[in-house]
Short mmCIF file of C-alpha atoms and ligand atoms in Angstrom, two decimals:
data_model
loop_
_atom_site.label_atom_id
_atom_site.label_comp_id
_atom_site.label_asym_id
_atom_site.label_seq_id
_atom_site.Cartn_x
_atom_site.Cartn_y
_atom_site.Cartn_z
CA UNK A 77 122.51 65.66 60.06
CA UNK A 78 125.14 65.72 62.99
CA UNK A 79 125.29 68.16 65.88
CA UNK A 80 127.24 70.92 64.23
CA UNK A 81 125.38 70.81 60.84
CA UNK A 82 122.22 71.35 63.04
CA UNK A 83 123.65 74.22 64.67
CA UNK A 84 125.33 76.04 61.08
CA UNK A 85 121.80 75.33 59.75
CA UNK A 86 120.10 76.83 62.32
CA UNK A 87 122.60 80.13 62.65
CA UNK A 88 122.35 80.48 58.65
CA UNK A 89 118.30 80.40 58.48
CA UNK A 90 118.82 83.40 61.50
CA UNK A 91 116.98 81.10 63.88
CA UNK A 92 117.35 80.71 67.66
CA UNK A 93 119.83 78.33 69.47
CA UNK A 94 117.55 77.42 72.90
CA UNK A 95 119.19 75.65 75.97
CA UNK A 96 118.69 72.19 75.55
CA UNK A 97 119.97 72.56 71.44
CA UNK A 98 123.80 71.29 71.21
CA UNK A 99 125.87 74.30 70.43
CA UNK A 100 130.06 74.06 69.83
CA UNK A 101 131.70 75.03 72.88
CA UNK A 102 133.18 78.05 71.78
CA UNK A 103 130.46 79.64 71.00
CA UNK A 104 128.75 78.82 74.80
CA UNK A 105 131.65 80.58 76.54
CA UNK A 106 131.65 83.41 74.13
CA UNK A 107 128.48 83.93 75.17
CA UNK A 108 128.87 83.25 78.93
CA UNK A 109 131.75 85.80 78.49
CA UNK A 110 129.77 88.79 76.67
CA UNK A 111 126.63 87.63 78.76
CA UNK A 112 128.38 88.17 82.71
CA UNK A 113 130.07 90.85 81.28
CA UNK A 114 126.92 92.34 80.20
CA UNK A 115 125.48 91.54 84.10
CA UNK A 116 128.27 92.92 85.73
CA UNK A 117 128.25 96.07 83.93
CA UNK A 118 124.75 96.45 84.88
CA UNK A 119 125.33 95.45 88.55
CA UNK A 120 128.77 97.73 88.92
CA UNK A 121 126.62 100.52 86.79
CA UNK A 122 124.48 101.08 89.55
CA UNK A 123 127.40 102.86 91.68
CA UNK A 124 128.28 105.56 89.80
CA UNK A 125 124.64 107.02 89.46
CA UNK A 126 123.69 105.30 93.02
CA UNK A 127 126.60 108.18 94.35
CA UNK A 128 123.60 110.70 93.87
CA UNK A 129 120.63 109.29 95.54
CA UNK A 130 120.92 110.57 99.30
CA UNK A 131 122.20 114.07 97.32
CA UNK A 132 119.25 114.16 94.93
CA UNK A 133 117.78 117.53 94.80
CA UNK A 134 114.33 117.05 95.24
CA UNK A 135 111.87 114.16 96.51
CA UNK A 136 111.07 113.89 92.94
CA UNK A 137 114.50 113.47 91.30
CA UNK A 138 115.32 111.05 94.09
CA UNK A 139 112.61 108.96 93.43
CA UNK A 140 113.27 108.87 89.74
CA UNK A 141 116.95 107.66 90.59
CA UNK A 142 115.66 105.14 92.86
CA UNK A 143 113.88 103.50 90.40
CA UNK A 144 116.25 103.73 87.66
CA UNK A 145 119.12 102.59 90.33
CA UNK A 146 116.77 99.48 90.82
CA UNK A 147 116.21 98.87 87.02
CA UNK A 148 119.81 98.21 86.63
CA UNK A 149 119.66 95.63 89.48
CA UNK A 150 116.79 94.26 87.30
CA UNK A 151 118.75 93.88 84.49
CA UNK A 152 121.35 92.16 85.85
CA UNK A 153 119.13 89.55 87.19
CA UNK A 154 117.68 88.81 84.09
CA UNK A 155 121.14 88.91 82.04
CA UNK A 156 122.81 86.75 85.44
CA UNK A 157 119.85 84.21 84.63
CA UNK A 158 120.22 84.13 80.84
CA UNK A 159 124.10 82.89 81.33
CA UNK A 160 122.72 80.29 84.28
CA UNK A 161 121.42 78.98 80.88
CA UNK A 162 124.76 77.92 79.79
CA UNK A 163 125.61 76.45 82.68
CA UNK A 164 127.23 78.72 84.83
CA UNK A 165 126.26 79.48 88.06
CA UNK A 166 125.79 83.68 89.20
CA UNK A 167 127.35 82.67 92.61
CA UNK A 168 130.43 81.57 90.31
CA UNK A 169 130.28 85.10 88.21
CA UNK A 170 130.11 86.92 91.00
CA UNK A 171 133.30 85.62 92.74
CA UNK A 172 135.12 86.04 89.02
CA UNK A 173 134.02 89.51 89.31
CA UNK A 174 135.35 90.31 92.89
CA UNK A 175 138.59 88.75 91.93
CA UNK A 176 138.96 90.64 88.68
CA UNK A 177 139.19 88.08 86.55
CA UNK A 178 135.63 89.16 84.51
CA UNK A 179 135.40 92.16 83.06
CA UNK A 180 132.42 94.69 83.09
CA UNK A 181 132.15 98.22 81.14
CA UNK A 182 134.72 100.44 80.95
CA UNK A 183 132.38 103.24 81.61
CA UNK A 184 131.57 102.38 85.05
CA UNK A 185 135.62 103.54 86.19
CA UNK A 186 134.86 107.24 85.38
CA UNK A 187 133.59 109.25 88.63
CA UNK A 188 130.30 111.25 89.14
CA UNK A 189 131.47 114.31 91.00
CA UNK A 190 128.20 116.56 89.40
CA UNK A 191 124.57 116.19 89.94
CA UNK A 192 125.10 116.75 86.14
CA UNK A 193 126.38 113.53 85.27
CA UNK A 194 123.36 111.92 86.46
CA UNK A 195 121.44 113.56 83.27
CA UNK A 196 124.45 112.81 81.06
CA UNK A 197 124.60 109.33 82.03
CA UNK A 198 121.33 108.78 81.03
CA UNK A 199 121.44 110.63 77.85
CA UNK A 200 125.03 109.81 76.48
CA UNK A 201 125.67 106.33 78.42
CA UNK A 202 122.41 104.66 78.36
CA UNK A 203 122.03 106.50 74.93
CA UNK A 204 125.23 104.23 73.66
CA UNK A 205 123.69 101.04 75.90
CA UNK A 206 120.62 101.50 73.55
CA UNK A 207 122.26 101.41 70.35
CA UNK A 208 124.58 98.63 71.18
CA UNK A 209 121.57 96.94 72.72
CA UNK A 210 118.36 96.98 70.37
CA UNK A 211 120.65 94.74 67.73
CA UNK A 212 121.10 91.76 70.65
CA UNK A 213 117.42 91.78 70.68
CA UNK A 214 117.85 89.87 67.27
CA UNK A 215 121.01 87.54 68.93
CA UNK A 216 120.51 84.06 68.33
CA UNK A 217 120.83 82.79 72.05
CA UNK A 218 117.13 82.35 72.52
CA UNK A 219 117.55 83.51 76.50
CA UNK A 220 119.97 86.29 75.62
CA UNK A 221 117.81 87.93 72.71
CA UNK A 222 114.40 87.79 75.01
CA UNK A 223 115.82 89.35 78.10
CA UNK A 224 117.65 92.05 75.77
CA UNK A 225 113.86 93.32 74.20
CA UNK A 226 112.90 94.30 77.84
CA UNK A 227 115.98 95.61 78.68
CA UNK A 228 115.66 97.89 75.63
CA UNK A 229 112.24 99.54 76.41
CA UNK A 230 113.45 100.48 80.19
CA UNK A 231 116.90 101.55 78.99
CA UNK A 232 115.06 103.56 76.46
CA UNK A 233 113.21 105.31 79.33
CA UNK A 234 116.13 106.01 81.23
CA UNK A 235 117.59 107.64 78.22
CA UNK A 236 114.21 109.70 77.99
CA UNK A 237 114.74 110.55 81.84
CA UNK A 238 118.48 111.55 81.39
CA UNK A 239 117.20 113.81 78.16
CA UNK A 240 114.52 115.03 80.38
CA UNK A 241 116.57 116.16 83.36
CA UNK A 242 119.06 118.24 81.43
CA UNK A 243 116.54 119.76 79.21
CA UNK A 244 115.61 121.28 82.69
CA UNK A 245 119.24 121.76 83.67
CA UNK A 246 120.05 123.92 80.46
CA UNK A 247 117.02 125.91 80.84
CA UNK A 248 117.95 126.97 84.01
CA UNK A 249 120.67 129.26 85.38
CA UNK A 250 124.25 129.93 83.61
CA UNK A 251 125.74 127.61 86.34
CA UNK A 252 123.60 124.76 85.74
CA UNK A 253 124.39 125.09 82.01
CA UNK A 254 128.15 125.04 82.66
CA UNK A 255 127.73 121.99 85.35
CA UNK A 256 125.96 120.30 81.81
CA UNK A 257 128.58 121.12 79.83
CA UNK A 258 131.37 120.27 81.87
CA UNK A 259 129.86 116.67 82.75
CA UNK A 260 129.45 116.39 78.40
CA UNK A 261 133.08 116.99 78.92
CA UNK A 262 134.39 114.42 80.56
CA UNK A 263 131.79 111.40 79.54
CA UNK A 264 131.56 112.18 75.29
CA UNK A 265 135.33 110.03 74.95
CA UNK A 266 134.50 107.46 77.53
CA UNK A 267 130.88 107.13 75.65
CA UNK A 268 132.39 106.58 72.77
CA UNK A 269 134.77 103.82 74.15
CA UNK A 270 131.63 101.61 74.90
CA UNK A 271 131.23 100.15 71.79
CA UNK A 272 134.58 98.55 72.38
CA UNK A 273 138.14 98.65 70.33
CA UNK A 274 137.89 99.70 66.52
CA UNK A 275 137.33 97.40 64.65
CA UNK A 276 140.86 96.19 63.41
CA UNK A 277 141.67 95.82 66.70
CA UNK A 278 138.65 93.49 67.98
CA UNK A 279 139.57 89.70 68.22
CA UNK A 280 136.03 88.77 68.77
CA UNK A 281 133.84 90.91 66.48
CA UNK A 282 134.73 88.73 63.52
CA UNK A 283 133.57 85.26 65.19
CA UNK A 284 130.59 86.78 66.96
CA UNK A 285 128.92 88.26 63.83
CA UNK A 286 129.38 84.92 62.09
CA UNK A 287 127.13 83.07 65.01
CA UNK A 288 124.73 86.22 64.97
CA UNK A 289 125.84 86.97 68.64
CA UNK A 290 126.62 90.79 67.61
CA UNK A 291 124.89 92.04 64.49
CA UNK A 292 126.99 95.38 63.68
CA UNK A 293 130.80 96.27 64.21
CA UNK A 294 131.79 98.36 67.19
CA UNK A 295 132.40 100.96 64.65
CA UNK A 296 129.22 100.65 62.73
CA UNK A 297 127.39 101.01 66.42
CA UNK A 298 129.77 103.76 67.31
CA UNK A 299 128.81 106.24 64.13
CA UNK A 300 125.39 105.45 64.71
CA UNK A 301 125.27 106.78 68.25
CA UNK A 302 127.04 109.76 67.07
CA UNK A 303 125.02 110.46 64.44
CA UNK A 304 122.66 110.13 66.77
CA UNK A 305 123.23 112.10 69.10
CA UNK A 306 124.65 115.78 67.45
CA UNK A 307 121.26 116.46 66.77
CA UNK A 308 120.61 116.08 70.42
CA UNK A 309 123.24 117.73 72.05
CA UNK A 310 121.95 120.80 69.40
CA UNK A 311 118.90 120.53 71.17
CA UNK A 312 120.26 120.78 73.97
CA UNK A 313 122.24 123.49 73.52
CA UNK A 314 125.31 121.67 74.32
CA UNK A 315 128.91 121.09 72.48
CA UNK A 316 130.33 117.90 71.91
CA UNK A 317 133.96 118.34 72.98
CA UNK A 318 135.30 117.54 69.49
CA UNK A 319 136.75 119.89 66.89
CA UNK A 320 136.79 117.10 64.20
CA UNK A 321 133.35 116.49 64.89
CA UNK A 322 131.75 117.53 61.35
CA UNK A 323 128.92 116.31 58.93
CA UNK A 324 130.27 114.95 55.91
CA UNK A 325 128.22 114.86 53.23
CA UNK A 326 129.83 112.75 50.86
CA UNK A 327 129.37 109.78 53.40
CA UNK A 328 125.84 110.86 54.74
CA UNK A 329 127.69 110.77 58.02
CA UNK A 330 129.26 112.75 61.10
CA UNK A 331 133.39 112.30 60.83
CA UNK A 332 134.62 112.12 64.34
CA UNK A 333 138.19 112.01 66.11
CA UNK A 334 138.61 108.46 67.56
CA UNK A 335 139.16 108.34 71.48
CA UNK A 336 142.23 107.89 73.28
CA UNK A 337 142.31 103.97 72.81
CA UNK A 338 145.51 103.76 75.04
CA UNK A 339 143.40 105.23 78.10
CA UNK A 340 140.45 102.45 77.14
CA UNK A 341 142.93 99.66 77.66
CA UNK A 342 144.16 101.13 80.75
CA UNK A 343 140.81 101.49 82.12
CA UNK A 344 139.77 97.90 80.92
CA UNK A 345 143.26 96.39 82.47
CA UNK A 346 142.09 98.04 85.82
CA UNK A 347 143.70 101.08 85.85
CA UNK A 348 140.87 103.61 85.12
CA UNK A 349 140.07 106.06 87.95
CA UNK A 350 137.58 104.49 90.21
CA UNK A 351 138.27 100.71 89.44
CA UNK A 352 139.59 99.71 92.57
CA UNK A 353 136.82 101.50 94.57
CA UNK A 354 134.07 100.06 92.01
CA UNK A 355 135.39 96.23 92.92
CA UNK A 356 136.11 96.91 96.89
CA UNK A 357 132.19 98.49 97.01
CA UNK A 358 131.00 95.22 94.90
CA UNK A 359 132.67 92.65 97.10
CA UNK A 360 132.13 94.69 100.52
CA UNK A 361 128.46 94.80 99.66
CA UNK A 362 128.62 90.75 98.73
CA UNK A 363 130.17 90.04 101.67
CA UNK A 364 127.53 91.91 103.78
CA UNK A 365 124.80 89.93 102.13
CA UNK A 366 126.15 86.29 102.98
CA UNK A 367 123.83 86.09 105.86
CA UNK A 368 120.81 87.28 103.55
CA UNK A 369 122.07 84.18 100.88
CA UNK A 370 122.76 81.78 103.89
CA UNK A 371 118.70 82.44 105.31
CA UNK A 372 117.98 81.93 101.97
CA UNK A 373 119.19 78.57 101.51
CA UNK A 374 118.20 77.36 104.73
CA UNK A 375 114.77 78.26 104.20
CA UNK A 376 114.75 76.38 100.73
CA UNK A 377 116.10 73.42 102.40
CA UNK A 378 113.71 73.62 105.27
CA UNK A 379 110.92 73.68 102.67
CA UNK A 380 112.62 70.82 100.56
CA UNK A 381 112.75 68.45 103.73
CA UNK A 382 109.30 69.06 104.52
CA UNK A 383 107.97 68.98 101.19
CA UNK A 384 109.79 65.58 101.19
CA UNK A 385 108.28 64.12 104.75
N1 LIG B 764 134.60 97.91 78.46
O1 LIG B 764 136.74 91.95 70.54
P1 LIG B 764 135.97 92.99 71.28
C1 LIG B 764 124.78 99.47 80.32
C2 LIG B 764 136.74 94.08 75.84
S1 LIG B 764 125.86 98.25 80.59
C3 LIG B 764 135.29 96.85 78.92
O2 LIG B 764 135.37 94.08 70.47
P2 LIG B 764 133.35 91.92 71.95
C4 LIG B 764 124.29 100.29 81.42
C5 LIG B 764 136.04 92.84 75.34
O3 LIG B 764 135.25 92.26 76.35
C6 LIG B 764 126.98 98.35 79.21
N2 LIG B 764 135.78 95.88 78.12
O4 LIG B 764 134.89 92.25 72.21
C7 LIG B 764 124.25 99.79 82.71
C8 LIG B 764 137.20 91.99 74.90
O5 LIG B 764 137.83 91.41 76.03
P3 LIG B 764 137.69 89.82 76.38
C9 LIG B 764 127.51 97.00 78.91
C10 LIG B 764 135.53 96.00 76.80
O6 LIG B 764 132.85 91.17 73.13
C11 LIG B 764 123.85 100.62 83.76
C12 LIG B 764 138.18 93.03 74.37
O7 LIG B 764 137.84 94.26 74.97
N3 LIG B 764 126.98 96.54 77.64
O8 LIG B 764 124.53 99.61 79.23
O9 LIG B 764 133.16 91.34 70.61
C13 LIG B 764 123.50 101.94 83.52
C14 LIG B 764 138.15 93.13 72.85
O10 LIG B 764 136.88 93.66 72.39
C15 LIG B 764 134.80 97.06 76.26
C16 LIG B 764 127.26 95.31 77.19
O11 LIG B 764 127.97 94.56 77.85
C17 LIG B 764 134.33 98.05 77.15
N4 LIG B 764 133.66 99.13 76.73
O12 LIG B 764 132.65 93.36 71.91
C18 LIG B 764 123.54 102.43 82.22
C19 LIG B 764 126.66 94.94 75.86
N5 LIG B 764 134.74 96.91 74.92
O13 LIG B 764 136.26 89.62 76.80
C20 LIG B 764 123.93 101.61 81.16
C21 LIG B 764 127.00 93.56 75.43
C22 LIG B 764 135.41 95.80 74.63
O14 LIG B 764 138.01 89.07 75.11
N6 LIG B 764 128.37 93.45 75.00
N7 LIG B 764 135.90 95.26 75.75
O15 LIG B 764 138.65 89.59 77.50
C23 LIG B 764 128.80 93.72 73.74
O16 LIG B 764 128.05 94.15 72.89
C24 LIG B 764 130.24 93.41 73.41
O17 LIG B 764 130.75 92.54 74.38
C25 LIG B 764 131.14 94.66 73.30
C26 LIG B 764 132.59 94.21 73.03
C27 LIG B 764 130.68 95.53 72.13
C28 LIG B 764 131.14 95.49 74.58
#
C-alpha cells in the first residue's frame, strides 16, 4: 500500500489522520487554513465582548465576562497548537493575521454598543459556534477533533451564561427588554452568516466533507441552529427579526429568508464595520507584548545553555 492508499483507507474507515501519518498536501493546508482561521476568530472574538468588562454592571457579571473573555484566549491556544501540528508556526499565523492576509469570523466586525449584546453573543453567536462545532469533534485530524470536544463543553457554558443573562434581562424592566430586542436585531443576520456562503456558493465544502474535515453543509448547520433556536427566542420572549421565518411542516423544518450575502463578502473582504479597528487592536496589543515574547526566549535559552554545561 503506498502513501495515499494509506491515507483514502484511513479517511474511508472514518479513522484519525495523527501528525507523524503522511497526508496529501492539500489536505494539510486546508486544514492549516480552517484551523488559524478557527484561532484567530477565537483570539479577535475576545474584543467585541472584552468592550464590556470595565462597564460590567455588577462584580458578578464582570467576573463572569472575565472568565469567559479568558476562555476564548484558551481556545485559541489550543486551536494555535493543533495547526503547530502541521507545521506551521503561531508566530507565523499571527503576523498573516496582522497583515490581513488570514481570515477570522465574520462575526467579530459587528460592534457591541449594548450591555445587551453581551447576552446575545452568548446565546445566538456561541449558540451558532456550538452547532458548527460539536460535528469537528468527529474531524479526522486527530489534534483538531480532540481540542474541538473541550472547546465544545466550555462553549456550551458560555451559551448557558448568554441564555442565563437575558433570561434576567427580559424579566426585568420594559427598557431592558427593548435593549434585548434591539441587540437580537442587529446580530440574528450576522449569526446566520457564520456558517459561511450557501452552499452553491462554497468552493471548499465539497473537498472538506470528502476528507471528513467538515461533516454537514453550511446550510445543513445553518437550519439546525435555527431550528434551534425559535424555540428559544419563544422562551425568551423575543422576535427573530424575520417575517419569512415560519415552521413548515411539510419539511419538519423552520423556512427562513437567507441573509444579505453581498454584506457577508464585504465584511469577509475587510469592509465590515469594525474590521480595521479589530486588526489595529490585534497588532497594537502584539506589538506591546514583544518584550513579554523576547524574556521569554531568553529565559528558555538561559535554561538550554545551562542545562547543556
Ligand atoms: N467568516 O467554502 P467555504 C467562535 C470564508 S469562533 C469569515 O464555505 P469552509 C467564537 C471561508 O474561509 C467562530 N470567512 O469555506 C469565538 C472561505 O474562504 P478561504 C469561528 C468565512 O472553510 C469567540 C470562503 O469564505 N468558527 O465560535 O469550507 C466567542 C468560502 O467558504 C466565513 C470556526 O472557524 C465566515 N463566517 O467553511 C464566541 C469553525 N464563512 O478560506 C464564539 C471552523 C466562510 O477559502 N470553521 N468564510 O479564503 C469552519 O467550520 C469552516 O471554515 C466554515 C467555512 C464553516 C466557517
Amino acid at each position: 500500500m503506498d502513501h495515499q492508499d494509506r491515507f483514502d483507507a484511513t479517511i474511508a474507515a472514518d479513522q484519525r489522520i495523527e501528525p507523524r501519518d503522511w497526508m496529501p498536501e492539500a489536505y494539510r493546508r486546508t486544514l492549516i487554513r480552517q484551523i488559524a482561521q478557527h484561532a484567530h476568530s477565537e483570539i479577535i472574538g475576545m474584543q467585541p465582548e472584552g468592550n464590556w468588562i470595565t462597564r460590567a454592571p455588577s462584580l458578578r457579571r464582570k467576573a463572569i465576562l472575565l472568565a469567559k473573555v479568558q476562555d476564548e484566549a484558551g481556545h485559541g491556544m489550543y486551536l494555535y497548537a493543533a495547526a503547530e501540528t502541521l507545521g506551521v508556526d503561531r508566530e507565523e499565523l499571527t503576523e498573516l493575521l496582522i497583515a490581513g492576509k488570514q481570515k477570522y469570523s465574520s462575526i467579530f466586525n459587528y460592534p457591541t454598543p449594548s450591555y445587551a449584546d453581551v447576552g446575545v453573543i452568548g446565546w445566538l453567536v456561541d449558540g451558532a459556534a456550538i452547532c458548527n462545532q460539536v460535528p469537528l469533534c468527529r474531524c479526522s485530524y486527530g489534534p483538531y477533533a480532540r481540542a474541538m470536544i473541550r472547546i465544545c463543553k466550555e462553549e456550551s457554558f458560555h451559551q448557558r451564561q448568554g441564555y442565563e443573562l437575558l433570561m434576567a434581562m427580559t424579566s426585568g424592566t420594559d427598557a431592558q427588554r427593548a435593549m434585548v430586542q434591539e441587540s437580537v436585531n442587529r446580530f440574528w443576520w450576522p449569526s446566520l452568516m457564520m456558517f459561511g456562503p450557501p452552499d452553491d456558493d462554497s468552493p471548499n465544502t465539497a473537498q472538506s466533507m470528502a476528507w471528513n474535515i467538515k461533516r454537514h453543509t453550511n446550510d445543513e448547520l445553518r437550519q439546525r441552529f435555527v431550528d434551534m433556536t425559535v424555540p428559544q427566542a419563544a422562551a425568551l420572549g423575543v422576535t427573530l427579526p424575520d417575517p419569512g421565518l415560519r415552521w413548515n411542516p411539510e419539511r419538519g423544518k423552520h423556512d427562513f429568508t437567507q441573509p444579505d450575502w453581498d454584506e457577508f463578502m464585504a465584511v469577509v473582504k475587510g469592509s465590515g464595520p469594525c474590521n480595521a479597528q479589530r486588526v489595529a487592536h490585534r497588532k497594537r496589543a502584539h506589538d506591546e507584548g514583544a518584550w513579554v515574547r523576547e524574556a521569554a526566549s531568553a529565559y528558555a535559552a538561559k535554561r538550554a545553555g545551562r542545562a547543556a554545561a
